[in-house]
């Protein structure tokens, strides 16, 4: 292993001289063993570098070989429990974490007055709508002005707007920029035409609307291309006119009510089983019942004559 694992206990760690000023601090008992080992390691690093008041660069040098912010997170937890609120080192370690953590987007934490004092915002700071624009939209506008100055853009084109939002997949940044410019410069054609076109190109395609003219297929139904359309004489003449048919419910083979429901046709023979139609050609008709042949007279059932009550029964 390239890094030795620290197996020391709390008592051995706290016996070091750099923990002497904190041994009577109530929050020392709330620090976990892992955070305590990281804090001890940072104290040894600071002693070796001659650091008395650590800055952001000192914390970043301490974790220069790390790819994550885990050790800085341990130091933040240890300092939060060891030091009182408002101690500068607590904010310093948080800033080091923000700079260490890889992010594709920069975080602008400036307030409205700081944005007003930005030299790039000079054409907009005295406008009446500057105080009513959302703060996040103003930050996006300031970021775009810095992007335009870096790339030497004076009249932004649609490609320039797309390059400004190239590191994100959505059009939210461009929409925030448009909201700010609409409030500050209402009626500007560069906003309503060029920026709007960039937003349309950046926005993901909308889902295609379903054609409602054909209606929804019936429950359990499927589209079968070999069903004739109304008025067709055979299946060969309407191969390109699909219809929607419903598979009939499973019934015993002896049933004479084997029905089908087809959206377009009087008869459909696709799929398993048979589909019936009435003599008039109505769709969904049931199978005609078999003709009933009268029984011979000698085996005709006789009606029982009404007689009095049986013997031995109560009236």
Tab-separated table of C-alpha atoms in Angstrom:
chain	number	residue	atom	x	y	z
A	1	UNK	CA	0.000	0.000	0.000
A	2	UNK	CA	1.208	3.484	-0.884
A	3	UNK	CA	-0.473	5.138	2.132
A	4	UNK	CA	-0.088	3.688	5.620
A	5	UNK	CA	-3.328	3.229	7.495
A	6	UNK	CA	-3.607	5.083	10.796
A	7	UNK	CA	-4.676	2.661	13.529
A	8	UNK	CA	-4.078	4.887	16.526
A	9	UNK	CA	-6.778	5.340	19.120
A	10	UNK	CA	-8.210	8.576	20.491
A	11	UNK	CA	-5.999	8.659	23.591
A	12	UNK	CA	-2.807	8.260	21.543
A	13	UNK	CA	-3.880	10.958	19.074
A	14	UNK	CA	-4.902	13.460	21.750
A	15	UNK	CA	-1.577	12.981	23.539
A	16	UNK	CA	0.164	15.072	20.842
A	17	UNK	CA	1.322	18.556	21.842
A	18	UNK	CA	-0.725	20.368	19.177
A	19	UNK	CA	-3.942	19.166	20.844
A	20	UNK	CA	-2.991	20.746	24.199
A	21	UNK	CA	-4.978	23.991	23.608
A	22	UNK	CA	-8.136	21.974	22.801
A	23	UNK	CA	-8.158	19.266	25.491
A	24	UNK	CA	-10.625	21.197	27.654
A	25	UNK	CA	-12.899	22.125	24.754
A	26	UNK	CA	-16.390	20.545	25.162
A	27	UNK	CA	-16.702	19.760	21.450
A	28	UNK	CA	-13.577	17.598	21.370
A	29	UNK	CA	-15.506	14.536	22.552
A	30	UNK	CA	-17.991	14.938	19.667
A	31	UNK	CA	-15.325	14.583	16.984
A	32	UNK	CA	-15.176	11.123	15.442
A	33	UNK	CA	-12.007	9.057	15.283
A	34	UNK	CA	-11.620	9.484	11.521
A	35	UNK	CA	-12.020	13.273	11.699
A	36	UNK	CA	-9.606	13.355	14.641
A	37	UNK	CA	-6.948	11.468	12.675
A	38	UNK	CA	-7.350	13.858	9.719
A	39	UNK	CA	-7.086	16.856	12.022
A	40	UNK	CA	-3.919	15.455	13.595
A	41	UNK	CA	-2.464	14.911	10.143
A	42	UNK	CA	-3.274	18.493	9.140
A	43	UNK	CA	-1.665	19.877	12.323
A	44	UNK	CA	1.534	17.958	11.516
A	45	UNK	CA	1.409	19.242	7.927
A	46	UNK	CA	0.996	22.856	9.155
A	47	UNK	CA	3.905	22.481	11.591
A	48	UNK	CA	6.121	21.154	8.829
A	49	UNK	CA	5.202	24.033	6.495
A	50	UNK	CA	5.436	26.710	9.181
A	51	UNK	CA	1.773	27.661	8.820
A	52	UNK	CA	0.166	29.561	11.684
A	53	UNK	CA	-3.025	30.908	10.060
A	54	UNK	CA	-4.053	28.498	7.274
A	55	UNK	CA	-5.501	29.862	4.070
A	56	UNK	CA	-7.286	28.298	1.144
A	57	UNK	CA	-4.051	27.454	-0.652
A	58	UNK	CA	-2.730	25.722	2.484
A	59	UNK	CA	-5.781	23.443	2.663
A	60	UNK	CA	-5.547	22.729	-1.057
A	61	UNK	CA	-1.834	21.880	-0.690
A	62	UNK	CA	-2.723	19.487	2.123
A	63	UNK	CA	-5.024	17.494	-0.202
A	64	UNK	CA	-3.118	18.087	-3.437
A	65	UNK	CA	-2.663	14.350	-4.020
A	66	UNK	CA	-6.346	13.553	-3.364
A	67	UNK	CA	-8.995	13.368	-6.048
A	68	UNK	CA	-11.923	13.899	-3.653
A	69	UNK	CA	-12.764	16.306	-0.861
A	70	UNK	CA	-13.147	13.643	1.837
A	71	UNK	CA	-10.270	14.871	4.013
A	72	UNK	CA	-11.407	18.478	3.683
A	73	UNK	CA	-14.885	17.389	4.704
A	74	UNK	CA	-13.374	15.720	7.768
A	75	UNK	CA	-11.558	18.951	8.648
A	76	UNK	CA	-14.758	20.963	8.217
A	77	UNK	CA	-16.612	18.623	10.596
A	78	UNK	CA	-13.779	18.753	13.138
A	79	UNK	CA	-13.503	22.551	13.047
A	80	UNK	CA	-17.272	22.988	13.315
A	81	UNK	CA	-17.336	20.955	16.528
A	82	UNK	CA	-14.088	22.302	17.925
A	83	UNK	CA	-14.317	26.037	17.170
A	84	UNK	CA	-17.083	28.525	17.818
A	85	UNK	CA	-19.292	29.913	15.062
A	86	UNK	CA	-17.759	32.841	13.217
A	87	UNK	CA	-14.164	31.597	13.424
A	88	UNK	CA	-12.488	32.500	10.082
A	89	UNK	CA	-10.897	29.089	9.586
A	90	UNK	CA	-14.366	27.516	9.287
A	91	UNK	CA	-15.173	29.658	6.266
A	92	UNK	CA	-11.694	29.133	4.816
A	93	UNK	CA	-12.017	25.362	4.804
A	94	UNK	CA	-15.442	25.639	3.140
A	95	UNK	CA	-14.006	27.789	0.382
A	96	UNK	CA	-11.234	25.231	-0.092
A	97	UNK	CA	-13.876	22.512	-0.477
A	98	UNK	CA	-15.680	24.564	-3.131
A	99	UNK	CA	-12.473	25.029	-5.075
A	100	UNK	CA	-11.414	21.404	-4.704
A	101	UNK	CA	-14.706	19.874	-5.743
A	102	UNK	CA	-14.798	19.457	-9.540
A	103	UNK	CA	-17.721	21.351	-11.027
A	104	UNK	CA	-18.603	22.064	-14.630
A	105	UNK	CA	-20.434	25.271	-13.688
A	106	UNK	CA	-19.069	28.202	-11.759
A	107	UNK	CA	-21.078	29.443	-8.797
A	108	UNK	CA	-21.661	33.198	-8.649
A	109	UNK	CA	-22.525	34.297	-5.107
A	110	UNK	CA	-22.474	38.058	-5.690
A	111	UNK	CA	-25.409	40.120	-4.490
A	112	UNK	CA	-27.174	42.842	-6.464
A	113	UNK	CA	-24.898	45.659	-5.307
A	114	UNK	CA	-21.768	43.700	-6.199
A	115	UNK	CA	-23.221	43.058	-9.653
A	116	UNK	CA	-24.068	46.755	-10.013
A	117	UNK	CA	-20.444	47.646	-9.260
A	118	UNK	CA	-19.150	45.267	-11.941
A	119	UNK	CA	-17.582	47.333	-14.775
A	120	UNK	CA	-19.204	45.067	-17.360
A	121	UNK	CA	-22.651	46.018	-16.044
A	122	UNK	CA	-22.078	49.738	-16.609
A	123	UNK	CA	-24.599	49.987	-19.529
A	124	UNK	CA	-27.336	48.415	-17.392
A	125	UNK	CA	-26.741	49.543	-13.783
A	126	UNK	CA	-28.664	52.845	-14.158
A	127	UNK	CA	-31.718	51.352	-15.857
A	128	UNK	CA	-34.975	51.462	-13.908
A	129	UNK	CA	-35.570	47.716	-14.216
A	130	UNK	CA	-32.179	46.776	-12.769
A	131	UNK	CA	-33.601	46.507	-9.254
A	132	UNK	CA	-36.520	44.299	-10.321
A	133	UNK	CA	-34.660	41.691	-12.387
A	134	UNK	CA	-34.233	38.369	-10.625
A	135	UNK	CA	-30.821	38.047	-9.020
A	136	UNK	CA	-30.053	34.747	-10.740
A	137	UNK	CA	-30.870	36.276	-14.141
A	138	UNK	CA	-28.545	39.200	-13.405
A	139	UNK	CA	-25.749	36.759	-12.555
A	140	UNK	CA	-26.269	34.967	-15.864
A	141	UNK	CA	-26.170	38.307	-17.689
A	142	UNK	CA	-22.905	39.241	-15.955
A	143	UNK	CA	-21.462	35.873	-16.887
A	144	UNK	CA	-22.452	36.334	-20.525
A	145	UNK	CA	-20.894	39.802	-20.613
A	146	UNK	CA	-17.632	38.319	-19.334
A	147	UNK	CA	-17.858	35.560	-21.966
A	148	UNK	CA	-18.435	38.148	-24.712
A	149	UNK	CA	-15.499	40.257	-23.559
A	150	UNK	CA	-13.177	37.231	-23.453
A	151	UNK	CA	-14.109	36.165	-26.991
A	152	UNK	CA	-14.245	39.674	-28.456
A	153	UNK	CA	-17.973	39.580	-29.220
A	154	UNK	CA	-19.664	42.908	-29.838
A	155	UNK	CA	-22.847	41.824	-31.662
A	156	UNK	CA	-23.684	38.293	-30.480
A	157	UNK	CA	-25.006	35.864	-33.021
A	158	UNK	CA	-26.992	32.683	-32.569
A	159	UNK	CA	-23.788	30.641	-32.612
A	160	UNK	CA	-22.310	32.856	-29.873
A	161	UNK	CA	-25.298	32.215	-27.606
A	162	UNK	CA	-25.020	28.473	-28.235
A	163	UNK	CA	-21.294	28.547	-27.465
A	164	UNK	CA	-22.082	30.334	-24.200
A	165	UNK	CA	-24.318	27.423	-23.154
A	166	UNK	CA	-22.258	24.660	-24.744
A	167	UNK	CA	-21.347	23.015	-21.409
A	168	UNK	CA	-24.963	22.332	-20.454
A	169	UNK	CA	-27.610	20.214	-22.138
A	170	UNK	CA	-30.614	22.407	-21.328
A	171	UNK	CA	-31.607	25.898	-22.429
A	172	UNK	CA	-32.160	27.195	-18.900
A	173	UNK	CA	-29.122	29.490	-18.984
A	174	UNK	CA	-30.226	31.066	-22.248
A	175	UNK	CA	-33.759	31.514	-20.944
A	176	UNK	CA	-32.413	33.270	-17.844
A	177	UNK	CA	-30.357	35.537	-20.085
A	178	UNK	CA	-33.416	36.309	-22.183
A	179	UNK	CA	-35.479	37.097	-19.068
A	180	UNK	CA	-32.853	39.608	-17.920
A	181	UNK	CA	-32.534	41.282	-21.335
A	182	UNK	CA	-36.310	41.404	-21.812
A	183	UNK	CA	-36.640	43.331	-18.563
A	184	UNK	CA	-33.679	45.645	-19.164
A	185	UNK	CA	-34.060	46.172	-22.915
A	186	UNK	CA	-37.716	45.567	-23.835
A	187	UNK	CA	-38.371	45.274	-27.541
A	188	UNK	CA	-34.761	44.641	-28.522
A	189	UNK	CA	-34.799	42.666	-31.811
A	190	UNK	CA	-31.522	40.960	-30.963
A	191	UNK	CA	-33.272	39.369	-27.993
A	192	UNK	CA	-36.580	38.510	-29.651
A	193	UNK	CA	-35.046	37.104	-32.820
A	194	UNK	CA	-31.447	35.966	-32.363
A	195	UNK	CA	-31.550	34.814	-28.750
A	196	UNK	CA	-34.988	33.275	-29.187
A	197	UNK	CA	-33.678	31.279	-32.140
A	198	UNK	CA	-30.753	30.033	-30.075
A	199	UNK	CA	-33.169	28.938	-27.352
A	200	UNK	CA	-35.244	27.005	-29.898
A	201	UNK	CA	-32.152	25.234	-31.190
A	202	UNK	CA	-30.905	24.482	-27.676
A	203	UNK	CA	-34.224	23.200	-26.368
A	204	UNK	CA	-34.764	19.428	-26.640
A	205	UNK	CA	-37.262	18.318	-29.291
A	206	UNK	CA	-40.848	18.087	-28.115
A	207	UNK	CA	-42.524	14.670	-28.178
A	208	UNK	CA	-44.554	14.048	-31.304
A	209	UNK	CA	-48.281	14.411	-30.725
A	210	UNK	CA	-50.378	11.310	-31.302
A	211	UNK	CA	-52.793	11.392	-34.222
A	212	UNK	CA	-56.232	11.461	-32.571
A	213	UNK	CA	-58.194	11.176	-35.812
A	214	UNK	CA	-57.984	7.365	-35.797
A	215	UNK	CA	-59.085	7.077	-32.186
A	216	UNK	CA	-57.709	4.867	-29.466
A	217	UNK	CA	-57.614	1.110	-30.096
A	218	UNK	CA	-60.077	-0.869	-27.967
A	219	UNK	CA	-58.762	-2.532	-24.776
A	220	UNK	CA	-56.719	-5.596	-25.578
A	221	UNK	CA	-56.826	-4.800	-29.263
A	222	UNK	CA	-54.063	-4.704	-31.849
A	223	UNK	CA	-53.616	-3.342	-35.347
A	224	UNK	CA	-53.854	-6.043	-37.972
A	225	UNK	CA	-52.913	-5.127	-41.556
A	226	UNK	CA	-54.898	-7.961	-43.182
A	227	UNK	CA	-58.401	-6.763	-42.252
A	228	UNK	CA	-60.512	-5.381	-45.133
A	229	UNK	CA	-61.824	-1.867	-44.933
A	230	UNK	CA	-65.537	-1.116	-45.282
A	231	UNK	CA	-66.850	-1.861	-48.703
A	232	UNK	CA	-63.881	-4.021	-49.759
A	233	UNK	CA	-64.672	-7.322	-51.412
A	234	UNK	CA	-61.538	-9.204	-50.460
A	235	UNK	CA	-58.427	-8.922	-48.330
A	236	UNK	CA	-56.185	-8.455	-51.369
A	237	UNK	CA	-57.747	-5.109	-52.271
A	238	UNK	CA	-57.101	-3.429	-48.926
A	239	UNK	CA	-53.670	-4.573	-47.778
A	240	UNK	CA	-52.704	-0.961	-47.136
A	241	UNK	CA	-55.756	-0.134	-45.009
A	242	UNK	CA	-55.218	-1.536	-41.505
A	243	UNK	CA	-58.070	-1.861	-39.074
A	244	UNK	CA	-58.122	-2.360	-35.343
A	245	UNK	CA	-59.600	-5.584	-34.133
A	246	UNK	CA	-60.191	-6.852	-30.641
A	247	UNK	CA	-59.310	-10.387	-29.787
A	248	UNK	CA	-62.538	-11.953	-28.502
A	249	UNK	CA	-62.643	-13.300	-24.955
A	250	UNK	CA	-61.714	-16.949	-24.562
A	251	UNK	CA	-64.848	-19.045	-24.364
A	252	UNK	CA	-65.601	-22.751	-24.605
A	253	UNK	CA	-65.564	-24.137	-28.106
A	254	UNK	CA	-69.197	-25.136	-27.765
A	255	UNK	CA	-70.285	-21.527	-27.327
A	256	UNK	CA	-72.346	-20.055	-30.141
A	257	UNK	CA	-71.743	-16.431	-29.066
A	258	UNK	CA	-68.197	-16.115	-30.389
A	259	UNK	CA	-68.052	-12.364	-31.058
A	260	UNK	CA	-65.556	-9.964	-32.555
A	261	UNK	CA	-65.292	-6.193	-32.443
A	262	UNK	CA	-63.618	-4.497	-35.376
A	263	UNK	CA	-63.354	-0.735	-35.763
A	264	UNK	CA	-63.718	-0.619	-39.557
A	265	UNK	CA	-64.812	-3.867	-41.116
A	266	UNK	CA	-67.800	-6.225	-41.200
A	267	UNK	CA	-65.548	-9.271	-40.895
A	268	UNK	CA	-62.051	-9.965	-39.659
A	269	UNK	CA	-60.384	-13.354	-39.981
A	270	UNK	CA	-56.906	-12.426	-38.638
A	271	UNK	CA	-55.542	-14.261	-35.662
A	272	UNK	CA	-56.625	-17.507	-34.102
A	273	UNK	CA	-60.239	-18.639	-34.047
A	274	UNK	CA	-63.045	-17.546	-36.296
A	275	UNK	CA	-64.829	-14.227	-36.628
A	276	UNK	CA	-68.472	-14.167	-37.670
A	277	UNK	CA	-70.724	-11.657	-39.324
A	278	UNK	CA	-74.458	-11.365	-39.639
A	279	UNK	CA	-76.249	-11.760	-42.989
A	280	UNK	CA	-76.550	-7.969	-43.164
A	281	UNK	CA	-72.768	-7.577	-42.811
A	282	UNK	CA	-72.899	-5.818	-39.450
A	283	UNK	CA	-69.589	-5.817	-37.623
A	284	UNK	CA	-69.427	-7.634	-34.326
A	285	UNK	CA	-72.498	-9.795	-34.899
A	286	UNK	CA	-72.732	-13.086	-33.092
A	287	UNK	CA	-72.702	-16.477	-34.714
A	288	UNK	CA	-76.233	-17.401	-35.772
A	289	UNK	CA	-77.650	-20.125	-33.553
A	290	UNK	CA	-78.238	-23.561	-35.037
A	291	UNK	CA	-81.836	-24.222	-36.157
A	292	UNK	CA	-83.900	-26.140	-33.657
A	293	UNK	CA	-85.560	-29.305	-35.058
A	294	UNK	CA	-88.796	-30.243	-33.295
A	295	UNK	CA	-88.715	-33.588	-31.533
A	296	UNK	CA	-91.007	-36.436	-32.611
A	297	UNK	CA	-94.389	-36.492	-30.984
A	298	UNK	CA	-93.755	-39.733	-29.152
A	299	UNK	CA	-90.883	-38.292	-27.208
A	300	UNK	CA	-92.406	-34.870	-26.707
A	301	UNK	CA	-92.226	-33.908	-23.048
A	302	UNK	CA	-95.660	-34.001	-21.421
A	303	UNK	CA	-96.933	-31.398	-19.077
A	304	UNK	CA	-97.778	-32.578	-15.620
A	305	UNK	CA	-101.413	-32.218	-14.719
A	306	UNK	CA	-102.237	-30.079	-11.740
A	307	UNK	CA	-103.614	-32.353	-9.039
A	308	UNK	CA	-104.319	-31.928	-5.399
A	309	UNK	CA	-101.716	-32.210	-2.718
A	310	UNK	CA	-99.906	-35.478	-2.322
A	311	UNK	CA	-101.106	-37.918	0.178
A	312	UNK	CA	-99.565	-37.404	3.566
A	313	UNK	CA	-98.677	-33.760	3.011
A	314	UNK	CA	-100.110	-30.805	4.793
A	315	UNK	CA	-102.416	-28.524	2.871
